[in-house]
Coordinates of C-alpha atoms in Angstrom, one line a residue:
M349 CA 0.4 -0.2 -0.1
A350 CA 1.6 3.6 -1.2
K351 CA 2.2 6.0 1.8
A352 CA -0.3 9.1 1.5
R353 CA 0.8 12.2 1.1
T354 CA 0.8 14.3 3.9
A355 CA 0.9 17.9 4.9
Y356 CA 1.5 19.3 9.0
V357 CA -1.2 21.0 10.6
C358 CA -1.2 23.4 13.5
N359 CA -3.7 21.9 16.3
Q360 CA -4.1 25.9 17.5
C361 CA -5.2 28.0 14.4
G362 CA -5.4 25.3 11.3
A363 CA -2.6 26.8 9.3
E364 CA -0.4 24.0 7.2
Y365 CA 2.5 23.4 6.4
T366 CA 4.0 21.5 3.9
K367 CA 7.2 20.0 6.3
W368 CA 7.3 20.4 9.8
Q369 CA 8.5 22.8 12.1
G370 CA 9.1 24.1 15.7
Q371 CA 7.1 27.4 15.6
C372 CA 3.5 27.8 14.1
E373 CA 4.0 31.3 11.7
A374 CA 0.5 31.9 11.7
C375 CA -0.2 31.9 15.2
G376 CA 3.2 31.9 17.1
A377 CA 2.2 28.5 19.3
W378 CA 5.3 26.1 19.7
N379 CA 5.3 22.3 18.7
T380 CA 2.2 22.6 17.6
L381 CA 2.3 21.2 14.2
S382 CA 1.3 17.6 14.1
E383 CA 1.2 15.4 10.9
F384 CA -2.3 14.9 9.0
V385 CA -3.2 13.1 5.5
V386 CA -3.8 15.4 2.1
E387 CA -6.1 13.6 0.5
S388 CA -7.5 14.9 -3.2
A389 CA -10.5 16.3 -3.6
K390 CA -12.1 13.7 -5.4
A391 CA -11.0 10.5 -2.5
G392 CA -12.0 13.3 -0.2
A393 CA -15.6 13.6 -1.4
T394 CA -15.9 9.6 -1.5
K395 CA -14.1 9.2 1.3
R396 CA -16.6 11.5 3.9
S397 CA -19.4 10.5 1.7
G398 CA -22.4 9.8 4.3
Y399 CA -20.7 12.0 7.6
A400 CA -23.9 13.0 8.3
G401 CA -26.6 9.9 7.9
A402 CA -27.0 7.4 5.1
E403 CA -29.8 9.4 3.5
A404 CA -28.7 11.7 0.9
P405 CA -28.3 15.9 1.4
K406 CA -31.3 17.2 0.6
I407 CA -32.6 21.0 1.1
V408 CA -36.1 20.6 3.4
A409 CA -38.1 24.1 4.9
L410 CA -38.2 23.5 8.7
T411 CA -41.8 23.6 8.6
E412 CA -41.3 19.6 7.0
V413 CA -39.3 19.0 9.7
S414 CA -40.9 16.1 11.9
A415 CA -40.5 18.0 15.4
L416 CA -40.5 15.3 17.1
A417 CA -37.6 14.4 19.9
E418 CA -34.4 12.3 19.3
V419 CA -35.4 8.3 19.5
R420 CA -33.9 7.3 23.1
T421 CA -33.3 3.6 24.8
P422 CA -33.2 4.0 28.7
I423 CA -29.7 2.1 29.3
G424 CA -31.2 1.6 32.7
I425 CA -28.2 3.5 35.1
G426 CA -30.3 5.8 36.2
E427 CA -27.8 7.9 37.0
L428 CA -25.9 8.1 33.4
D429 CA -29.4 7.8 31.3
R430 CA -29.9 11.7 33.9
V431 CA -26.5 12.8 32.2
L432 CA -27.0 12.0 28.9
G433 CA -30.9 13.6 29.2
G434 CA -32.8 10.8 29.6
G435 CA -31.1 7.9 27.3
L436 CA -29.2 6.8 24.9
V437 CA -29.5 8.8 21.1
E438 CA -29.3 6.3 17.9
G439 CA -25.8 7.1 16.5
S440 CA -24.8 9.8 19.2
V441 CA -21.4 10.0 20.0
V442 CA -20.5 10.4 23.6
L443 CA -16.6 11.2 24.8
V444 CA -15.9 10.4 27.9
G445 CA -12.9 11.8 30.0
G446 CA -11.8 11.3 33.9
D447 CA -8.1 10.8 35.9
P448 CA -6.4 6.5 36.0
G449 CA -8.7 4.7 37.8
I450 CA -11.5 6.6 38.4
G451 CA -14.1 4.1 37.0
K452 CA -14.8 4.7 33.2
S453 CA -14.1 1.4 32.1
T454 CA -16.1 -0.1 34.7
L455 CA -18.6 2.5 34.2
L456 CA -19.0 1.2 30.5
L457 CA -18.5 -2.1 31.5
Q458 CA -21.9 -1.8 33.4
T459 CA -23.5 -0.1 30.1
L460 CA -23.0 -2.5 28.3
G461 CA -24.5 -5.2 30.6
A462 CA -27.4 -3.3 31.8
L463 CA -28.2 -2.9 27.6
G464 CA -26.6 -6.7 26.3
S465 CA -30.6 -7.9 26.4
R466 CA -31.8 -5.5 24.7
L467 CA -29.5 -4.4 22.1
R468 CA -26.5 -5.9 20.3
T469 CA -23.3 -4.0 21.8
L470 CA -19.5 -4.3 21.3
Y471 CA -16.5 -3.7 23.8
V472 CA -13.5 -2.7 21.6
S473 CA -10.7 -2.7 24.5
G474 CA -6.8 -1.8 23.1
E475 CA -5.2 -1.1 26.5
E476 CA -6.2 -4.1 28.1
S477 CA -6.7 -8.6 27.1
L478 CA -9.6 -9.7 27.0
A479 CA -8.7 -12.1 30.1
Q480 CA -9.0 -9.4 32.2
I481 CA -11.9 -7.4 30.4
A482 CA -13.6 -10.9 31.7
S483 CA -12.6 -11.2 34.8
R484 CA -14.0 -7.6 35.6
A485 CA -17.6 -8.4 34.6
Q486 CA -17.5 -11.2 36.6
R487 CA -16.5 -9.2 39.3
L488 CA -18.9 -6.5 38.7
G489 CA -22.0 -9.8 38.5
L490 CA -22.5 -8.6 34.8
A491 CA -23.9 -11.9 33.1
L492 CA -21.5 -13.0 30.5
E493 CA -23.8 -14.1 27.5
G494 CA -25.1 -10.3 26.5
L495 CA -21.0 -8.9 26.2
R496 CA -18.8 -9.4 23.4
C497 CA -15.8 -8.0 22.9
L498 CA -12.8 -7.4 20.5
A499 CA -9.4 -6.7 21.3
E500 CA -7.7 -4.5 18.6
T501 CA -6.4 -0.7 17.8
C502 CA -6.6 0.0 14.7
V503 CA -9.0 1.6 13.2
E504 CA -9.1 0.2 9.8
R505 CA -10.0 -3.4 11.4
I506 CA -12.1 -2.2 13.9
L507 CA -14.7 -0.8 11.4
E508 CA -14.8 -4.2 9.7
N509 CA -15.4 -6.3 12.4
A510 CA -18.2 -3.6 13.1
Q511 CA -20.1 -3.7 10.5
K512 CA -19.5 -7.5 9.9
D513 CA -21.2 -7.8 13.0
K514 CA -24.0 -4.9 13.6
P515 CA -23.7 -3.8 16.9
R516 CA -26.1 -0.6 18.2
V517 CA -23.5 0.4 21.2
L518 CA -20.4 0.6 20.6
V519 CA -17.8 1.2 23.2
I520 CA -13.7 2.2 22.4
D521 CA -11.8 2.0 25.4
S522 CA -9.5 4.0 24.7
I523 CA -9.6 6.6 21.9
Q524 CA -5.3 7.2 22.8
T525 CA -4.8 3.2 21.9
V526 CA -6.4 3.6 18.5
W527 CA -4.7 4.5 15.5
T528 CA -5.2 4.6 11.3
E529 CA -2.7 2.9 8.6
L530 CA -2.8 5.6 6.7
L531 CA -0.7 8.2 9.3
T532 CA 3.3 6.9 9.9
A533 CA 2.7 8.8 13.6
A534 CA 2.7 7.3 16.9
P535 CA -0.7 6.5 18.7
G536 CA -2.1 9.1 20.9
S537 CA -0.9 11.6 19.0
V538 CA -2.7 14.6 17.6
S539 CA -3.1 13.6 14.2
Q540 CA -4.1 9.6 15.0
V541 CA -5.9 10.7 17.6
R542 CA -8.0 13.1 15.5
E543 CA -8.1 11.2 12.2
A544 CA -9.0 8.1 14.1
A545 CA -12.2 9.9 15.5
A546 CA -13.5 11.4 13.2
R547 CA -13.3 8.0 10.7
L548 CA -15.6 5.8 14.7
V549 CA -17.7 9.3 13.9
R550 CA -17.9 8.9 10.6
Y551 CA -19.1 5.4 10.7
A552 CA -21.7 6.1 13.9
K553 CA -23.7 8.7 12.1
E554 CA -23.3 6.6 8.8
T555 CA -25.0 3.4 10.4
G556 CA -26.8 5.1 13.8
T557 CA -24.3 3.3 16.2
S558 CA -24.0 5.4 19.6
I559 CA -20.5 5.0 20.1
F560 CA -18.8 5.4 23.6
L561 CA -15.2 7.2 23.2
V562 CA -13.1 6.4 26.2
G563 CA -10.8 9.5 26.6
H564 CA -7.6 10.4 28.7
V565 CA -6.8 13.5 30.4
T566 CA -4.0 15.8 30.6
K567 CA -1.9 17.4 33.5
E568 CA -4.2 20.1 33.4
G569 CA -7.3 18.1 33.9
G570 CA -8.5 18.3 30.1
I571 CA -8.9 15.4 27.9
A572 CA -6.0 14.6 26.1
G573 CA -5.8 15.0 21.8
P574 CA -6.3 17.7 19.8
R575 CA -9.2 20.1 21.0
V576 CA -11.4 19.5 18.2
L577 CA -11.9 16.2 19.2
E578 CA -14.7 17.7 21.8
H579 CA -16.4 19.4 19.0
M580 CA -16.9 16.4 16.4
V581 CA -18.9 14.3 19.8
D582 CA -21.9 15.0 20.3
A583 CA -21.5 14.6 23.9
V584 CA -18.3 15.2 26.7
L585 CA -18.6 13.8 29.7
Y586 CA -15.8 13.8 32.7
F587 CA -15.8 11.3 35.8
E588 CA -14.5 13.1 38.7
G589 CA -13.5 12.7 41.9
E590 CA -10.9 13.0 45.3
A591 CA -8.4 11.2 46.0
G592 CA -9.6 8.6 48.3
S593 CA -13.5 8.8 48.4
R594 CA -15.5 5.9 47.6
F595 CA -18.0 8.4 45.4
R596 CA -17.3 9.8 41.9
V597 CA -18.9 12.6 40.0
L598 CA -20.4 12.8 35.8
R599 CA -20.9 15.7 35.1
A600 CA -21.7 16.7 31.5
F601 CA -20.0 19.7 30.1
K602 CA -21.5 19.3 26.1
N603 CA -24.5 17.9 24.8
R604 CA -26.6 18.3 21.8
F605 CA -29.4 16.2 23.4
G606 CA -29.8 17.2 26.9
A607 CA -28.7 19.8 29.2
V608 CA -25.5 20.4 29.6
N609 CA -23.7 21.0 33.9
E610 CA -26.1 18.2 34.3
L611 CA -24.9 16.0 37.4
G612 CA -24.5 11.9 38.2
V613 CA -23.4 10.9 41.3
F614 CA -22.1 7.5 42.3
A615 CA -20.2 5.3 44.8
M616 CA -17.8 2.9 43.7
S617 CA -17.8 -0.4 45.6
D618 CA -16.3 -4.4 45.1
R619 CA -19.8 -4.8 42.8
G620 CA -18.8 -1.7 40.2
L621 CA -20.6 1.7 40.4
R622 CA -24.0 2.4 42.2
E623 CA -25.8 5.0 41.8
V624 CA -26.4 8.0 44.7
P625 CA -30.4 8.8 44.0
N626 CA -30.0 11.6 47.0
P627 CA -26.7 13.2 46.5
S628 CA -27.7 15.8 49.2
A629 CA -27.1 13.6 51.8
I630 CA -23.2 12.5 50.8
F631 CA -22.7 16.1 50.8
L632 CA -23.7 17.6 54.0
S633 CA -21.4 16.4 57.3
T634 CA -23.0 14.9 59.8
H635 CA -22.4 17.6 63.1
S636 CA -23.0 16.5 66.1
A637 CA -23.3 19.6 67.6
P638 CA -23.8 23.1 65.7
T639 CA -19.9 23.8 64.6
P640 CA -19.1 27.2 63.5
G641 CA -17.3 27.9 60.0
S642 CA -20.3 26.2 58.4
A643 CA -22.6 26.8 55.8
V644 CA -25.3 25.1 53.6
M645 CA -26.5 25.9 50.2
V646 CA -28.9 25.1 47.4
T647 CA -26.6 24.8 44.6
R648 CA -28.4 23.0 41.3
E649 CA -26.8 21.0 39.0
G650 CA -28.5 20.8 35.9
T651 CA -31.2 20.4 36.3
R652 CA -30.8 18.7 39.9
P653 CA -31.0 20.8 42.9
L654 CA -28.6 19.4 45.3
L655 CA -27.7 20.5 49.0
V656 CA -23.9 21.2 49.5
E657 CA -22.0 22.2 52.8
V658 CA -18.9 25.1 52.8
Q659 CA -17.1 25.8 55.1
A660 CA -14.4 28.5 56.1
L661 CA -11.7 28.3 58.4
V662 CA -10.7 32.4 58.9
D663 CA -7.2 32.3 61.4
Q664 CA -5.0 35.0 62.5
S665 CA -2.1 35.1 59.4
P666 CA 1.4 35.3 60.3
L667 CA 2.1 36.5 56.5
A668 CA 2.5 40.2 55.5
N669 CA 0.0 39.3 52.2
P670 CA -2.6 36.3 53.9
R671 CA -3.6 33.4 52.1
R672 CA -7.2 33.0 50.2
V673 CA -7.6 29.1 49.7
A674 CA -10.3 28.1 47.6
L675 CA -11.1 24.5 46.9
G676 CA -14.4 23.8 45.0
L677 CA -15.3 27.2 44.3
E678 CA -13.2 30.2 42.3
Q679 CA -10.7 32.0 43.6
N680 CA -10.8 35.2 42.4
R681 CA -14.2 35.5 43.6
L682 CA -13.4 34.6 46.9
A683 CA -11.1 37.5 47.4
M684 CA -13.5 39.8 45.8
L685 CA -16.6 38.5 48.2
L686 CA -14.3 39.3 50.9
A687 CA -13.9 42.9 49.6
V688 CA -18.3 42.8 49.8
L689 CA -17.8 42.1 53.1
H690 CA -15.2 44.1 54.3
R691 CA -17.0 46.9 52.5
H692 CA -20.6 46.4 53.0
G693 CA -21.0 44.5 55.8
G694 CA -18.3 45.9 58.5
L695 CA -16.1 42.4 59.1
A696 CA -12.1 43.0 58.1
V697 CA -10.5 39.8 57.2
Y698 CA -7.5 41.6 55.7
D699 CA -4.6 40.2 58.3
Q700 CA -6.6 36.6 58.5
D701 CA -6.0 33.5 56.2
V702 CA -8.9 33.1 55.2
F703 CA -9.9 28.4 53.6
V704 CA -13.1 27.6 51.9
N705 CA -13.4 23.7 51.5
V706 CA -16.7 22.9 49.8
V707 CA -17.4 19.6 51.0
G708 CA -17.5 16.4 49.1
G709 CA -14.9 17.5 46.5
I710 CA -18.1 19.0 44.3
R711 CA -17.3 22.3 42.1
V712 CA -19.9 25.0 42.8
Q713 CA -19.5 27.4 39.7
E714 CA -22.4 29.5 40.4
T715 CA -23.1 32.8 42.0
A716 CA -25.9 31.3 44.0
A717 CA -23.0 30.0 47.0
D718 CA -22.1 34.1 47.2
L719 CA -24.0 34.0 50.3
P720 CA -23.2 30.7 52.2
V721 CA -19.6 31.6 51.9
L722 CA -19.9 35.0 53.2
L723 CA -21.9 33.3 56.7
A724 CA -19.3 30.5 57.1
V725 CA -16.2 33.2 56.7
L726 CA -18.5 35.2 59.1
S727 CA -19.3 31.9 61.0
S728 CA -15.7 31.0 61.3
F729 CA -14.4 34.6 61.9
R730 CA -16.4 34.9 65.7
D731 CA -16.3 31.8 66.2
K732 CA -19.9 31.3 66.6
P733 CA -21.9 28.9 65.2
L734 CA -25.4 29.8 62.5
A735 CA -28.2 29.1 63.5
E736 CA -28.7 25.6 63.2
K737 CA -31.2 23.6 59.9
L738 CA -29.8 27.5 58.1
V739 CA -30.1 27.5 55.2
A740 CA -28.9 30.4 52.5
F741 CA -28.4 31.2 48.2
G742 CA -27.7 34.2 46.6
E743 CA -25.8 37.2 44.9
V744 CA -23.7 39.2 46.4
G745 CA -23.7 42.1 44.2
L746 CA -20.2 44.6 44.6
S747 CA -22.6 47.3 46.2
G748 CA -23.1 44.4 48.9
E749 CA -27.0 43.6 47.4
I750 CA -28.4 39.9 47.1
R751 CA -29.5 39.3 44.3
P752 CA -31.4 36.4 42.7
V753 CA -30.8 33.5 41.5
P754 CA -32.6 31.0 39.1
N755 CA -35.5 28.5 40.3
G756 CA -35.1 29.5 43.7
E757 CA -38.6 27.6 44.8
E758 CA -37.2 24.8 43.9
R759 CA -34.7 25.1 46.5
L760 CA -36.5 25.9 48.8
K761 CA -38.5 22.6 48.5
E762 CA -35.3 20.3 48.3
A763 CA -33.9 22.0 51.2
A764 CA -37.6 21.8 53.8
A765 CA -38.1 17.8 52.4
H766 CA -34.2 17.7 54.3
G767 CA -35.7 18.9 57.1
F768 CA -34.6 22.9 57.3
R769 CA -36.3 25.1 59.2
K770 CA -35.2 28.4 58.4
A771 CA -33.8 30.2 54.7
I772 CA -31.6 33.3 54.0
V773 CA -32.6 34.3 50.2
P774 CA -32.6 37.7 47.7
K775 CA -35.6 38.8 48.1
A776 CA -37.3 38.4 44.9
N777 CA -36.3 34.2 45.4
A778 CA -39.5 34.4 48.1
P779 CA -42.0 32.3 47.1
T780 CA -45.4 33.9 48.2
K781 CA -46.1 31.6 50.9
S782 CA -44.1 33.5 53.5
K783 CA -43.5 28.9 54.7
I784 CA -42.6 26.1 52.6
G785 CA -43.5 23.4 54.9
E786 CA -42.2 23.9 58.3
M787 CA -39.3 26.1 56.6
E788 CA -39.5 30.1 57.4
I789 CA -38.5 32.1 54.8
V790 CA -35.8 35.5 55.3
A791 CA -35.8 37.3 52.6
V792 CA -33.1 39.8 52.1
D793 CA -31.6 42.4 49.8
R794 CA -28.6 43.8 51.4
L795 CA -25.6 42.1 52.9
G796 CA -25.9 43.3 56.1
E797 CA -29.4 42.7 56.9
A798 CA -28.2 38.9 56.3
L799 CA -25.4 38.4 58.0
Q800 CA -27.8 40.4 61.1
H801 CA -30.0 37.3 60.3
A802 CA -27.8 33.9 60.3
V803 CA -26.2 34.0 63.8

């Protein structure tokens, strides 16, 4: 087979060169050129025909297009179905990333085990032997009859076997080990990952096969390979978890068929990953008595409200520049909130070290955490617990106002269901009734007012 003609393309800006060089002249980035196959227009058109599906493309008016939702197949794992938006869509490509050993392969093997009796599935492994996969499936208690596996890394041979076998769900573990014969670059390189993923995506769209791709992550926490990989797939899921913790969080960062930032919670056991249907319980610490520096908030991940505990420790600093450390929150926002607390709350912590942590290893990215963080800081600074069974949420503005957040009443109902008796919320989020269940609602519009009601 004759070697294909290649070019070198910058994976940052897409500039193309005839030979490799250290710096891209177009964008100035270093060591970003990777080898790609150069095809003639005729060959490329033939190779990529059917990329958008089996039917020939034609122009249609949107009024003629069916408004029905995509047909979904529930997997049977409730937390995974939630993150995917209700189930698996035919012809979709889902990229699953996460740290080594976090449970990506375990989850996907359990997924095929749940689907094995209803759909024809195929697990393609480029990292483990078939004996290792069989041993894991037995340990997880899965029925081996419906599980079918292939140990292969060449994408041409994978697709050849898939076309003969015609699985409806295909797992590739992992995309970094898959390579194509057209390129001379090593498996895992940018060019190999991009070309292999492009062929698998094209196969999924042509045949309607649902594909899961397992992706390695870099030391920065992103999925290894070209950034275009995340744009090619339909959904990007990240597995997160603290070292030493048995709980795992599956988060959707991209989903063409559902909500982004949807959250699924699992617990790792000797029988694999178990669903956690009530995740609020694991994110709340069980204190025997009210503890200074602890506040409970209601955050919202996708379509689900979650009760999360925020802890703060304020201590006299021996340093000229006191430390500001935030785990699970944005550190720059913490510094801004402390300045607002000084200016509009009358509490000066410029000579104090401030440490803030979200219990359970979850990352809170919405502004509803502003008010609970400041309440926890106030409680730790004064060494005085907040009112018992108190929950709070709200965005704090630079002028000291408490701004509303979305879905306020739904958050309050979640807190009331877990036995909380008092809530401090923005005035615009106050429900029409002064109480929800047995919970008292305190509506505030200024930071100083919120601090007074908290202790």
